[in-house]
PDB file of C-alpha atoms in Angstrom:
ATOM      1  CA  MET A   1      -0.210  -0.194  -0.381  1.00 64.00           C
ATOM      2  CA  TYR A   2       3.055   2.286   0.362  1.00 67.00           C
ATOM      3  CA  GLY A   3       4.567   1.976  -2.789  1.00 79.00           C
ATOM      4  CA  LEU A   4       1.125   2.227  -4.852  1.00 85.00           C
ATOM      5  CA  ARG A   5       0.553   5.616  -2.313  1.00 88.00           C
ATOM      6  CA  ALA A   6       4.147   6.907  -3.349  1.00 86.00           C
ATOM      7  CA  ILE A   7       3.385   6.263  -7.110  1.00 89.00           C
ATOM      8  CA  TYR A   8       0.088   7.977  -6.888  1.00 91.00           C
ATOM      9  CA  ARG A   9       1.465  10.771  -5.484  1.00 90.00           C
ATOM     10  CA  LYS A  10       4.108  10.953  -8.164  1.00 89.00           C
ATOM     11  CA  GLU A  11       2.061  10.647 -11.055  1.00 90.00           C
ATOM     12  CA  LEU A  12      -0.360  13.029  -9.909  1.00 91.00           C
ATOM     13  CA  GLU A  13       2.526  15.906  -8.992  1.00 91.00           C
ATOM     14  CA  ASP A  14       4.087  14.929 -12.563  1.00 88.00           C
ATOM     15  CA  HIS A  15       0.443  15.495 -14.238  1.00 89.00           C
ATOM     16  CA  PHE A  16       0.297  18.355 -12.385  1.00 90.00           C
ATOM     17  CA  SER A  17       3.110  20.062 -13.643  1.00 90.00           C
ATOM     18  CA  SER A  18       3.972  19.249 -16.694  1.00 88.00           C
ATOM     19  CA  THR A  19       3.246  21.339 -19.460  1.00 90.00           C
ATOM     20  CA  ARG A  20       0.522  19.036 -21.047  1.00 88.00           C
ATOM     21  CA  PHE A  21      -1.786  19.686 -17.978  1.00 88.00           C
ATOM     22  CA  THR A  22      -1.052  23.025 -18.517  1.00 89.00           C
ATOM     23  CA  ILE A  23      -1.565  23.404 -22.126  1.00 90.00           C
ATOM     24  CA  LEU A  24      -4.627  20.845 -22.081  1.00 87.00           C
ATOM     25  CA  LEU A  25      -6.289  22.217 -18.863  1.00 86.00           C
ATOM     26  CA  THR A  26      -6.455  25.958 -21.352  1.00 89.00           C
ATOM     27  CA  VAL A  27      -7.711  24.637 -24.293  1.00 88.00           C
ATOM     28  CA  ILE A  28     -10.452  22.708 -22.571  1.00 85.00           C
ATOM     29  CA  LEU A  29     -11.681  25.744 -20.137  1.00 84.00           C
ATOM     30  CA  MET A  30     -11.118  28.272 -23.296  1.00 87.00           C
ATOM     31  CA  VAL A  31     -13.689  25.619 -24.955  1.00 85.00           C
ATOM     32  CA  SER A  32     -16.174  25.647 -22.230  1.00 82.00           C
ATOM     33  CA  LEU A  33     -16.382  29.568 -21.667  1.00 83.00           C
ATOM     34  CA  ILE A  34     -16.918  29.532 -25.180  1.00 84.00           C
ATOM     35  CA  LEU A  35     -19.481  26.662 -25.392  1.00 81.00           C
ATOM     36  CA  ALA A  36     -21.404  27.892 -22.371  1.00 80.00           C
ATOM     37  CA  TRP A  37     -21.602  32.149 -22.729  1.00 82.00           C
ATOM     38  CA  MET A  38     -23.345  30.574 -26.787  1.00 82.00           C
ATOM     39  CA  THR A  39     -25.758  28.596 -24.877  1.00 79.00           C
ATOM     40  CA  GLY A  40     -26.210  30.698 -22.191  1.00 77.00           C
ATOM     41  CA  THR A  41     -26.924  34.077 -24.052  1.00 80.00           C
ATOM     42  CA  THR A  42     -28.963  31.772 -26.363  1.00 78.00           C
ATOM     43  CA  LEU A  43     -31.140  30.783 -23.468  1.00 76.00           C
ATOM     44  CA  LYS A  44     -31.401  34.070 -22.478  1.00 75.00           C
ATOM     45  CA  LYS A  45     -33.065  35.493 -25.847  1.00 77.00           C
ATOM     46  CA  GLU A  46     -34.959  32.395 -26.320  1.00 71.00           C
ATOM     47  CA  LEU A  47     -36.790  32.066 -22.338  1.00 69.00           C
ATOM     48  CA  GLU A  48     -36.965  36.317 -22.403  1.00 71.00           C
ATOM     49  CA  GLY A  49     -40.743  37.144 -21.222  1.00 63.00           C
ATOM     50  CA  PHE A  50     -41.747  33.122 -20.735  1.00 61.00           C
ATOM     51  CA  THR A  51     -42.170  31.120 -17.742  1.00 61.00           C
ATOM     52  CA  LYS A  52     -38.663  29.376 -17.264  1.00 60.00           C
ATOM     53  CA  PRO A  53     -39.537  25.705 -17.599  1.00 60.00           C
ATOM     54  CA  THR A  54     -38.325  23.416 -15.455  1.00 63.00           C
ATOM     55  CA  LEU A  55     -34.741  21.508 -15.474  1.00 71.00           C
ATOM     56  CA  VAL A  56     -33.838  24.591 -17.938  1.00 76.00           C
ATOM     57  CA  PHE A  57     -30.395  24.338 -15.873  1.00 79.00           C
ATOM     58  CA  LEU A  58     -29.805  21.139 -17.483  1.00 82.00           C
ATOM     59  CA  MET A  59     -29.519  22.436 -21.628  1.00 80.00           C
ATOM     60  CA  LEU A  60     -26.653  24.651 -20.758  1.00 81.00           C
ATOM     61  CA  PHE A  61     -25.049  20.899 -21.387  1.00 83.00           C
ATOM     62  CA  THR A  62     -27.389  20.019 -23.950  1.00 81.00           C
ATOM     63  CA  SER A  63     -28.713  22.896 -25.669  1.00 74.00           C
ATOM     64  CA  THR A  64     -26.326  23.034 -29.291  1.00 66.00           C
ATOM     65  CA  GLY A  65     -26.316  26.446 -29.491  1.00 60.00           C
ATOM     66  CA  THR A  66     -24.653  27.571 -33.030  1.00 60.00           C
ATOM     67  CA  LEU A  67     -21.535  24.884 -32.431  1.00 69.00           C
ATOM     68  CA  PHE A  68     -21.736  21.887 -30.162  1.00 76.00           C
ATOM     69  CA  SER A  69     -22.924  21.406 -26.739  1.00 81.00           C
ATOM     70  CA  LEU A  70     -20.677  20.048 -23.489  1.00 83.00           C
ATOM     71  CA  ALA A  71     -21.944  16.539 -23.746  1.00 85.00           C
ATOM     72  CA  GLN A  72     -21.042  16.065 -28.010  1.00 86.00           C
ATOM     73  CA  PHE A  73     -17.567  18.405 -26.894  1.00 86.00           C
ATOM     74  CA  VAL A  74     -16.902  15.782 -24.597  1.00 88.00           C
ATOM     75  CA  ALA A  75     -18.173  12.469 -26.579  1.00 90.00           C
ATOM     76  CA  PHE A  76     -15.911  13.394 -29.039  1.00 88.00           C
ATOM     77  CA  PHE A  77     -12.365  15.052 -27.307  1.00 88.00           C
ATOM     78  CA  GLY A  78     -12.800  13.923 -24.176  1.00 90.00           C
ATOM     79  CA  PRO A  79     -10.734  10.796 -24.829  1.00 93.00           C
ATOM     80  CA  LEU A  80      -8.302  12.893 -25.939  1.00 91.00           C
ATOM     81  CA  ILE A  81      -7.334  13.584 -22.179  1.00 92.00           C
ATOM     82  CA  GLY A  82      -7.430  10.057 -21.515  1.00 93.00           C
ATOM     83  CA  LEU A  83      -4.769   9.442 -24.438  1.00 93.00           C
ATOM     84  CA  VAL A  84      -2.477  12.256 -23.866  1.00 92.00           C
ATOM     85  CA  LEU A  85      -2.225  11.293 -20.596  1.00 92.00           C
ATOM     86  CA  GLY A  86      -1.086   7.596 -20.867  1.00 90.00           C
ATOM     87  CA  PHE A  87       0.158   6.930 -24.462  1.00 90.00           C
ATOM     88  CA  ASP A  88       3.926   6.982 -22.300  1.00 87.00           C
ATOM     89  CA  ALA A  89       3.071   5.633 -19.209  1.00 87.00           C
ATOM     90  CA  ILE A  90       5.414   3.208 -19.243  1.00 89.00           C
ATOM     91  CA  ASN A  91       7.383   2.997 -22.173  1.00 88.00           C
ATOM     92  CA  ARG A  92       8.621   6.656 -21.524  1.00 88.00           C
ATOM     93  CA  GLU A  93       9.771   5.339 -17.952  1.00 86.00           C
ATOM     94  CA  ARG A  94      11.833   2.928 -20.259  1.00 85.00           C
ATOM     95  CA  ALA A  95      13.314   5.212 -22.885  1.00 83.00           C
ATOM     96  CA  GLN A  96      14.848   7.842 -19.437  1.00 83.00           C
ATOM     97  CA  ARG A  97      15.854   4.195 -17.782  1.00 83.00           C
ATOM     98  CA  THR A  98      13.945   5.104 -14.653  1.00 82.00           C
ATOM     99  CA  LEU A  99      11.553   1.822 -14.853  1.00 81.00           C
ATOM    100  CA  ALA A 100      14.294  -0.634 -13.846  1.00 79.00           C
ATOM    101  CA  LYS A 101      14.975   1.929 -10.933  1.00 80.00           C
ATOM    102  CA  LEU A 102      11.279   1.913  -9.856  1.00 80.00           C
ATOM    103  CA  VAL A 103      11.552  -1.963  -9.787  1.00 77.00           C
ATOM    104  CA  ALA A 104      14.229  -2.270  -7.882  1.00 77.00           C
ATOM    105  CA  GLN A 105      12.422  -0.244  -5.127  1.00 78.00           C
ATOM    106  CA  PRO A 106      11.130  -2.049  -2.320  1.00 78.00           C
ATOM    107  CA  ILE A 107       7.190  -2.140  -3.710  1.00 81.00           C
ATOM    108  CA  TYR A 108       4.697  -4.667  -5.272  1.00 83.00           C
ATOM    109  CA  ARG A 109       5.448  -4.517  -9.138  1.00 83.00           C
ATOM    110  CA  ASP A 110       1.321  -3.806 -10.169  1.00 86.00           C
ATOM    111  CA  SER A 111       2.340  -1.053  -7.507  1.00 88.00           C
ATOM    112  CA  ILE A 112       3.636   0.630 -10.672  1.00 89.00           C
ATOM    113  CA  ILE A 113       0.979   0.363 -12.802  1.00 91.00           C
ATOM    114  CA  ASN A 114      -1.342   0.493 -10.840  1.00 92.00           C
ATOM    115  CA  GLY A 115      -0.700   3.738  -9.764  1.00 92.00           C
ATOM    116  CA  LYS A 116      -0.100   5.694 -12.793  1.00 92.00           C
ATOM    117  CA  PHE A 117      -3.791   4.346 -13.843  1.00 94.00           C
ATOM    118  CA  LEU A 118      -4.932   5.763 -10.724  1.00 94.00           C
ATOM    119  CA  ALA A 119      -2.992   8.918 -10.264  1.00 94.00           C
ATOM    120  CA  GLY A 120      -4.251   9.276 -14.755  1.00 93.00           C
ATOM    121  CA  LEU A 121      -8.080   8.946 -13.343  1.00 95.00           C
ATOM    122  CA  SER A 122      -7.861  11.616 -10.583  1.00 94.00           C
ATOM    123  CA  THR A 123      -5.913  14.000 -13.010  1.00 94.00           C
ATOM    124  CA  ILE A 124      -8.974  13.268 -15.714  1.00 94.00           C
ATOM    125  CA  ALA A 125     -11.475  13.929 -12.770  1.00 94.00           C
ATOM    126  CA  VAL A 126     -10.213  17.291 -11.696  1.00 92.00           C
ATOM    127  CA  LEU A 127     -10.550  18.218 -15.108  1.00 91.00           C
ATOM    128  CA  LEU A 128     -13.911  17.189 -15.749  1.00 92.00           C
ATOM    129  CA  ILE A 129     -14.982  18.071 -12.764  1.00 92.00           C
ATOM    130  CA  ALA A 130     -13.857  21.749 -13.316  1.00 88.00           C
ATOM    131  CA  ILE A 131     -15.444  22.023 -16.485  1.00 88.00           C
ATOM    132  CA  VAL A 132     -18.640  21.128 -15.145  1.00 89.00           C
ATOM    133  CA  LEU A 133     -18.270  23.914 -12.375  1.00 88.00           C
ATOM    134  CA  LEU A 134     -17.072  26.471 -15.125  1.00 86.00           C
ATOM    135  CA  ILE A 135     -19.966  25.646 -16.951  1.00 84.00           C
ATOM    136  CA  SER A 136     -22.881  25.866 -13.675  1.00 84.00           C
ATOM    137  CA  GLY A 137     -20.866  28.996 -12.296  1.00 84.00           C
ATOM    138  CA  LEU A 138     -20.933  31.274 -15.718  1.00 82.00           C
ATOM    139  CA  GLY A 139     -24.648  29.556 -16.553  1.00 78.00           C
ATOM    140  CA  LEU A 140     -26.141  30.990 -13.133  1.00 79.00           C
ATOM    141  CA  TRP A 141     -24.824  34.576 -14.273  1.00 81.00           C
ATOM    142  CA  VAL A 142     -25.390  34.154 -17.738  1.00 77.00           C
ATOM    143  CA  VAL A 143     -28.997  32.375 -17.387  1.00 75.00           C
ATOM    144  CA  GLY A 144     -30.108  33.568 -13.994  1.00 75.00           C
ATOM    145  CA  VAL A 145     -31.214  29.730 -12.538  1.00 75.00           C
ATOM    146  CA  VAL A 146     -30.307  27.848 -10.031  1.00 78.00           C
ATOM    147  CA  PRO A 147     -29.846  24.352 -10.070  1.00 81.00           C
ATOM    148  CA  GLY A 148     -32.566  22.232  -7.972  1.00 81.00           C
ATOM    149  CA  PRO A 149     -31.396  19.113  -5.974  1.00 87.00           C
ATOM    150  CA  GLU A 150     -32.638  16.461  -9.280  1.00 87.00           C
ATOM    151  CA  GLU A 151     -30.375  18.508 -11.668  1.00 87.00           C
ATOM    152  CA  VAL A 152     -27.424  18.613  -9.393  1.00 89.00           C
ATOM    153  CA  GLY A 153     -27.644  14.721  -8.867  1.00 92.00           C
ATOM    154  CA  ARG A 154     -28.168  14.841 -12.828  1.00 92.00           C
ATOM    155  CA  LEU A 155     -24.792  15.936 -13.308  1.00 92.00           C
ATOM    156  CA  ALA A 156     -23.492  13.897 -10.368  1.00 93.00           C
ATOM    157  CA  LEU A 157     -24.434  10.522 -12.469  1.00 94.00           C
ATOM    158  CA  TYR A 158     -22.794  12.920 -15.557  1.00 94.00           C
ATOM    159  CA  LEU A 159     -19.349  12.963 -13.994  1.00 94.00           C
ATOM    160  CA  VAL A 160     -19.608   9.668 -13.202  1.00 94.00           C
ATOM    161  CA  VAL A 161     -19.821   8.415 -16.484  1.00 95.00           C
ATOM    162  CA  SER A 162     -17.566  10.296 -17.891  1.00 95.00           C
ATOM    163  CA  ILE A 163     -14.803   9.538 -15.116  1.00 95.00           C
ATOM    164  CA  VAL A 164     -15.245   5.925 -16.521  1.00 96.00           C
ATOM    165  CA  TYR A 165     -16.229   6.636 -20.095  1.00 96.00           C
ATOM    166  CA  VAL A 166     -12.048   9.317 -20.354  1.00 95.00           C
ATOM    167  CA  GLY A 167     -10.815   6.653 -18.064  1.00 95.00           C
ATOM    168  CA  PHE A 168     -11.877   3.618 -20.773  1.00 96.00           C
ATOM    169  CA  TRP A 169      -9.643   5.940 -23.332  1.00 96.00           C
ATOM    170  CA  LEU A 170      -6.843   6.248 -20.049  1.00 95.00           C
ATOM    171  CA  GLY A 171      -6.682   2.712 -19.902  1.00 94.00           C
ATOM    172  CA  LEU A 172      -6.722   1.918 -23.639  1.00 95.00           C
ATOM    173  CA  ALA A 173      -3.254   4.333 -23.486  1.00 95.00           C
ATOM    174  CA  ILE A 174      -1.854   3.073 -20.554  1.00 94.00           C
ATOM    175  CA  LEU A 175      -1.601  -0.952 -22.727  1.00 94.00           C
ATOM    176  CA  ALA A 176      -0.502   0.714 -25.964  1.00 94.00           C
ATOM    177  CA  SER A 177       2.577   2.041 -23.920  1.00 93.00           C
ATOM    178  CA  VAL A 178       2.624  -1.266 -22.373  1.00 92.00           C
ATOM    179  CA  ILE A 179       3.006  -3.170 -25.616  1.00 92.00           C
ATOM    180  CA  PHE A 180       4.852  -0.619 -27.775  1.00 90.00           C
ATOM    181  CA  ARG A 181       8.554   0.716 -27.210  1.00 87.00           C
ATOM    182  CA  SER A 182       8.028   3.319 -28.578  1.00 89.00           C
ATOM    183  CA  MET A 183       6.801   6.472 -26.934  1.00 90.00           C
ATOM    184  CA  ALA A 184       5.172   7.860 -31.148  1.00 91.00           C
ATOM    185  CA  THR A 185       4.105   4.371 -31.722  1.00 93.00           C
ATOM    186  CA  SER A 186       2.307   4.642 -28.895  1.00 93.00           C
ATOM    187  CA  ALA A 187       0.953   7.502 -29.674  1.00 92.00           C
ATOM    188  CA  LEU A 188      -0.351   7.089 -33.319  1.00 94.00           C
ATOM    189  CA  ALA A 189      -1.966   3.719 -32.502  1.00 94.00           C
ATOM    190  CA  VAL A 190      -4.385   4.724 -29.682  1.00 94.00           C
ATOM    191  CA  LEU A 191      -5.220   7.861 -31.604  1.00 94.00           C
ATOM    192  CA  ALA A 192      -5.808   6.123 -34.926  1.00 95.00           C
ATOM    193  CA  LEU A 193      -7.964   3.739 -32.513  1.00 94.00           C
ATOM    194  CA  TRP A 194      -9.859   6.787 -31.935  1.00 94.00           C
ATOM    195  CA  ILE A 195     -10.306   8.209 -35.376  1.00 94.00           C
ATOM    196  CA  PHE A 196     -11.454   4.878 -36.824  1.00 94.00           C
ATOM    197  CA  LEU A 197     -14.101   4.687 -33.627  1.00 92.00           C
ATOM    198  CA  ALA A 198     -15.270   8.250 -33.588  1.00 91.00           C
ATOM    199  CA  PHE A 199     -15.833   8.801 -37.033  1.00 90.00           C
ATOM    200  CA  PHE A 200     -15.256   4.947 -39.446  1.00 92.00           C
ATOM    201  CA  VAL A 201     -17.548   3.141 -36.886  1.00 91.00           C
ATOM    202  CA  PRO A 202     -21.162   5.317 -37.282  1.00 89.00           C
ATOM    203  CA  LEU A 203     -19.975   5.330 -40.448  1.00 92.00           C
ATOM    204  CA  GLY A 204     -20.301   1.604 -41.454  1.00 90.00           C
ATOM    205  CA  ALA A 205     -22.946   1.200 -39.068  1.00 88.00           C
ATOM    206  CA  ASN A 206     -24.999   3.336 -42.067  1.00 88.00           C
ATOM    207  CA  LEU A 207     -23.830   1.336 -44.965  1.00 90.00           C
ATOM    208  CA  ALA A 208     -24.617  -1.964 -42.806  1.00 88.00           C
ATOM    209  CA  ALA A 209     -27.668  -0.302 -42.169  1.00 84.00           C
ATOM    210  CA  ASN A 210     -28.466   0.921 -45.891  1.00 83.00           C
ATOM    211  CA  SER A 211     -27.343  -2.355 -47.853  1.00 85.00           C
ATOM    212  CA  LEU A 212     -29.114  -5.306 -45.078  1.00 82.00           C
ATOM    213  CA  ALA A 213     -32.271  -2.800 -44.575  1.00 78.00           C
ATOM    214  CA  PRO A 214     -32.502  -0.243 -47.047  1.00 78.00           C
ATOM    215  CA  ILE A 215     -35.391   2.669 -46.771  1.00 76.00           C
ATOM    216  CA  PRO A 216     -36.385   4.304 -50.055  1.00 74.00           C
ATOM    217  CA  PRO A 217     -35.164   8.177 -50.237  1.00 70.00           C
ATOM    218  CA  ASP A 218     -38.721   9.275 -50.055  1.00 66.00           C
ATOM    219  CA  GLY A 219     -38.849   7.653 -46.732  1.00 59.00           C
ATOM    220  CA  THR A 220     -42.246   5.324 -47.506  1.00 64.00           C
ATOM    221  CA  THR A 221     -41.125   2.233 -46.090  1.00 65.00           C
ATOM    222  CA  ASP A 222     -43.069  -0.359 -43.729  1.00 68.00           C
ATOM    223  CA  ILE A 223     -42.522  -0.596 -39.617  1.00 74.00           C
ATOM    224  CA  GLU A 224     -40.576  -3.460 -39.851  1.00 77.00           C
ATOM    225  CA  THR A 225     -38.292  -2.247 -42.305  1.00 77.00           C
ATOM    226  CA  ALA A 226     -37.869   0.953 -40.514  1.00 76.00           C
ATOM    227  CA  LEU A 227     -37.446  -0.615 -36.749  1.00 80.00           C
ATOM    228  CA  ARG A 228     -35.195  -3.608 -38.780  1.00 84.00           C
ATOM    229  CA  HIS A 229     -32.238   0.100 -40.032  1.00 78.00           C
ATOM    230  CA  ALA A 230     -32.581   1.088 -36.933  1.00 81.00           C
ATOM    231  CA  GLN A 231     -31.814  -2.073 -35.325  1.00 84.00           C
ATOM    232  CA  ILE A 232     -28.749  -2.654 -37.237  1.00 87.00           C
ATOM    233  CA  GLN A 233     -27.659   0.888 -36.994  1.00 86.00           C
ATOM    234  CA  ARG A 234     -27.644   0.451 -33.377  1.00 87.00           C
ATOM    235  CA  ALA A 235     -25.814  -2.327 -32.688  1.00 87.00           C
ATOM    236  CA  ILE A 236     -23.283  -1.787 -35.278  1.00 90.00           C
ATOM    237  CA  SER A 237     -22.448   1.756 -33.777  1.00 90.00           C
ATOM    238  CA  TYR A 238     -22.573  -0.030 -29.917  1.00 90.00           C
ATOM    239  CA  LEU A 239     -19.110  -1.433 -31.248  1.00 90.00           C
ATOM    240  CA  SER A 240     -17.943   2.007 -30.239  1.00 91.00           C
ATOM    241  CA  PRO A 241     -17.608   3.050 -26.778  1.00 94.00           C
ATOM    242  CA  ILE A 242     -18.546   7.066 -27.729  1.00 94.00           C
ATOM    243  CA  ALA A 243     -21.974   5.870 -28.916  1.00 92.00           C
ATOM    244  CA  LEU A 244     -22.766   4.168 -25.500  1.00 93.00           C
ATOM    245  CA  TYR A 245     -21.633   7.300 -24.179  1.00 94.00           C
ATOM    246  CA  SER A 246     -23.702   9.511 -25.827  1.00 92.00           C
ATOM    247  CA  ASP A 247     -26.585   7.289 -25.159  1.00 91.00           C
ATOM    248  CA  ALA A 248     -26.539   7.479 -21.314  1.00 92.00           C
ATOM    249  CA  THR A 249     -25.477  10.861 -21.291  1.00 92.00           C
ATOM    250  CA  ALA A 250     -28.701  12.059 -23.319  1.00 89.00           C
ATOM    251  CA  VAL A 251     -30.780   9.983 -20.448  1.00 90.00           C
ATOM    252  CA  LEU A 252     -29.085  11.531 -17.857  1.00 90.00           C
ATOM    253  CA  LEU A 253     -28.976  15.065 -19.122  1.00 88.00           C
ATOM    254  CA  ASP A 254     -32.622  14.894 -20.400  1.00 84.00           C
ATOM    255  CA  PRO A 255     -35.366  14.241 -18.192  1.00 83.00           C
ATOM    256  CA  LEU A 256     -37.557  14.213 -21.394  1.00 77.00           C
ATOM    257  CA  ARG A 257     -35.775  10.901 -23.168  1.00 78.00           C
ATOM    258  CA  LYS A 258     -37.269   8.280 -22.002  1.00 72.00           C
ATOM    259  CA  THR A 259     -35.188   6.295 -24.111  1.00 72.00           C
ATOM    260  CA  THR A 260     -32.110   5.355 -26.143  1.00 69.00           C
ATOM    261  CA  ARG A 261     -33.507   3.685 -28.701  1.00 63.00           C
ATOM    262  CA  SER A 262     -34.012   6.671 -32.048  1.00 58.00           C
ATOM    263  CA  LEU A 263     -36.818   4.644 -33.200  1.00 52.00           C
ATOM    264  CA  VAL A 264     -40.024   3.790 -30.939  1.00 54.00           C
ATOM    265  CA  LEU A 265     -43.117   1.900 -31.952  1.00 51.00           C
ATOM    266  CA  MET A 266     -45.899   2.369 -29.990  1.00 51.00           C
ATOM    267  CA  GLY A 267     -49.017   0.476 -29.851  1.00 52.00           C
ATOM    268  CA  PRO A 268     -52.525   1.621 -30.412  1.00 51.00           C
ATOM    269  CA  LEU A 269     -53.381   1.602 -25.929  1.00 49.00           C
ATOM    270  CA  GLU A 270     -49.925   3.611 -25.440  1.00 49.00           C
ATOM    271  CA  ARG A 271     -51.461   6.023 -27.853  1.00 48.00           C
ATOM    272  CA  LEU A 272     -54.114   6.686 -25.617  1.00 44.00           C
ATOM    273  CA  SER A 273     -52.413   7.427 -22.521  1.00 49.00           C
ATOM    274  CA  ILE A 274     -49.488   9.547 -24.778  1.00 50.00           C
ATOM    275  CA  ALA A 275     -49.771  12.179 -21.724  1.00 50.00           C
ATOM    276  CA  ARG A 276     -46.894   9.745 -19.862  1.00 50.00           C
ATOM    277  CA  PHE A 277     -44.747  10.219 -22.275  1.00 52.00           C
ATOM    278  CA  GLU A 278     -44.454  14.009 -22.255  1.00 63.00           C
ATOM    279  CA  ARG A 279     -43.403  14.170 -18.507  1.00 73.00           C
ATOM    280  CA  PRO A 280     -39.834  13.576 -17.064  1.00 78.00           C
ATOM    281  CA  LEU A 281     -38.553  10.756 -15.801  1.00 82.00           C
ATOM    282  CA  PRO A 282     -37.972  10.741 -12.783  1.00 85.00           C
ATOM    283  CA  LEU A 283     -33.856  10.237 -11.828  1.00 88.00           C
ATOM    284  CA  VAL A 284     -33.763   6.809 -10.731  1.00 89.00           C
ATOM    285  CA  GLN A 285     -35.996   5.971 -13.707  1.00 90.00           C
ATOM    286  CA  SER A 286     -33.070   7.564 -16.225  1.00 88.00           C
ATOM    287  CA  ALA A 287     -30.322   6.101 -14.140  1.00 90.00           C
ATOM    288  CA  LEU A 288     -32.072   2.568 -14.430  1.00 91.00           C
ATOM    289  CA  VAL A 289     -32.461   3.284 -18.113  1.00 89.00           C
ATOM    290  CA  ALA A 290     -28.817   4.335 -18.515  1.00 90.00           C
ATOM    291  CA  ALA A 291     -27.530   1.647 -16.548  1.00 92.00           C
ATOM    292  CA  PRO A 292     -26.371  -0.991 -18.931  1.00 92.00           C
ATOM    293  CA  HIS A 293     -24.287   1.573 -20.234  1.00 93.00           C
ATOM    294  CA  LEU A 294     -22.410   2.404 -17.876  1.00 93.00           C
ATOM    295  CA  VAL A 295     -22.505  -1.279 -16.675  1.00 95.00           C
ATOM    296  CA  THR A 296     -20.460  -1.562 -20.383  1.00 94.00           C
ATOM    297  CA  LEU A 297     -18.588   0.808 -19.755  1.00 94.00           C
ATOM    298  CA  VAL A 298     -17.002  -0.030 -17.104  1.00 95.00           C
ATOM    299  CA  ALA A 299     -16.575  -3.545 -18.086  1.00 95.00           C
ATOM    300  CA  MET A 300     -14.355  -2.285 -21.169  1.00 94.00           C
ATOM    301  CA  SER A 301     -12.245   0.043 -18.930  1.00 94.00           C
ATOM    302  CA  CYS A 302     -11.900  -3.221 -17.029  1.00 94.00           C
ATOM    303  CA  VAL A 303     -10.414  -5.233 -19.636  1.00 94.00           C
ATOM    304  CA  CYS A 304      -8.021  -1.903 -21.334  1.00 93.00           C
ATOM    305  CA  PHE A 305      -6.785  -1.829 -18.105  1.00 93.00           C
ATOM    306  CA  GLY A 306      -6.739  -5.229 -16.900  1.00 93.00           C
ATOM    307  CA  LEU A 307      -4.810  -5.991 -20.604  1.00 94.00           C
ATOM    308  CA  ALA A 308      -1.880  -3.508 -19.737  1.00 93.00           C
ATOM    309  CA  TYR A 309      -1.216  -4.896 -16.064  1.00 92.00           C
ATOM    310  CA  ALA A 310      -1.559  -8.380 -16.905  1.00 93.00           C
ATOM    311  CA  SER A 311       0.874  -7.436 -19.829  1.00 91.00           C
ATOM    312  CA  PHE A 312       3.500  -5.031 -17.679  1.00 89.00           C
ATOM    313  CA  MET A 313       3.374  -7.780 -15.076  1.00 88.00           C
ATOM    314  CA  ARG A 314       4.489 -10.273 -17.773  1.00 86.00           C
ATOM    315  CA  GLN A 315       6.873  -7.822 -19.376  1.00 78.00           C
ATOM    316  CA  GLU A 316      10.761  -8.052 -18.400  1.00 73.00           C
ATOM    317  CA  VAL A 317      12.420  -5.101 -17.088  1.00 70.00           C
ATOM    318  CA  ARG A 318      16.676  -5.054 -18.228  1.00 67.00           C
ATOM    319  CA  THR A 319      18.821  -2.764 -15.615  1.00 59.00           C
ATOM    320  CA  THR A 320      20.919  -2.479 -19.229  1.00 53.00           C
TER     321      THR A 320
END
């Protein structure tokens, strides 16, 4: 336990004092300020003269404004935080010939990789909490809406899901740093994988759905084909953690959203009670809807870090 604590403190100090952390924090805060200001001013103009709806504070994180929302920003560019913090976690120690010195210390070998992962995860948590607090404070000033207890709870769950999501990319980056000896190679590998999962998997999902269950250009099709098209697209897109995270956070931050599916078939009896679909979901129900996605993200994070852990424990560390 002492060795893990020492490695954790060392890595945490390295992260907070590094130039990459300063640059990363500056860029993230600048983008967050711009998004919060644009979204806040847009909401303020739209709500002038109207009674402010319930849970309007969450719109600061979901409204797109003229660019994109904060949730979309974290979904697509949040992985870069984990990749930047972890792509050279192990091979940098090898290049500087300090890994052998760490192993020679009276600590358990797994304390090295465990401490690095926990320090990176703590840094990610600090960055994401700073983003949420910054946008919340600016939203309070611009829009003038105080968040209620349920909104605070939804933001807390959103932070948990976001930390797990970026933690998956951190584990993936640490795995690359264990496998590849070169820091440049590990950086290119994780960057290529991020591009593939972020852009090519959704494109492949659309192509597969259009090929297996094509919908005519005029949009006239039967219900079974439309459902099959949506199911194929959804199943393939879930190969990417970005889709899992986006659907989970959409349910948590939008109480009016009842499901993660893009297409829902309603029966005749359900149409008679359509009013119940217009009411916002309680926090517990939204958490239950997003729970499978969160469990999947946790499992993927554990698999990535488990592979990195096993590979590191099996590798030979030479003193020369």
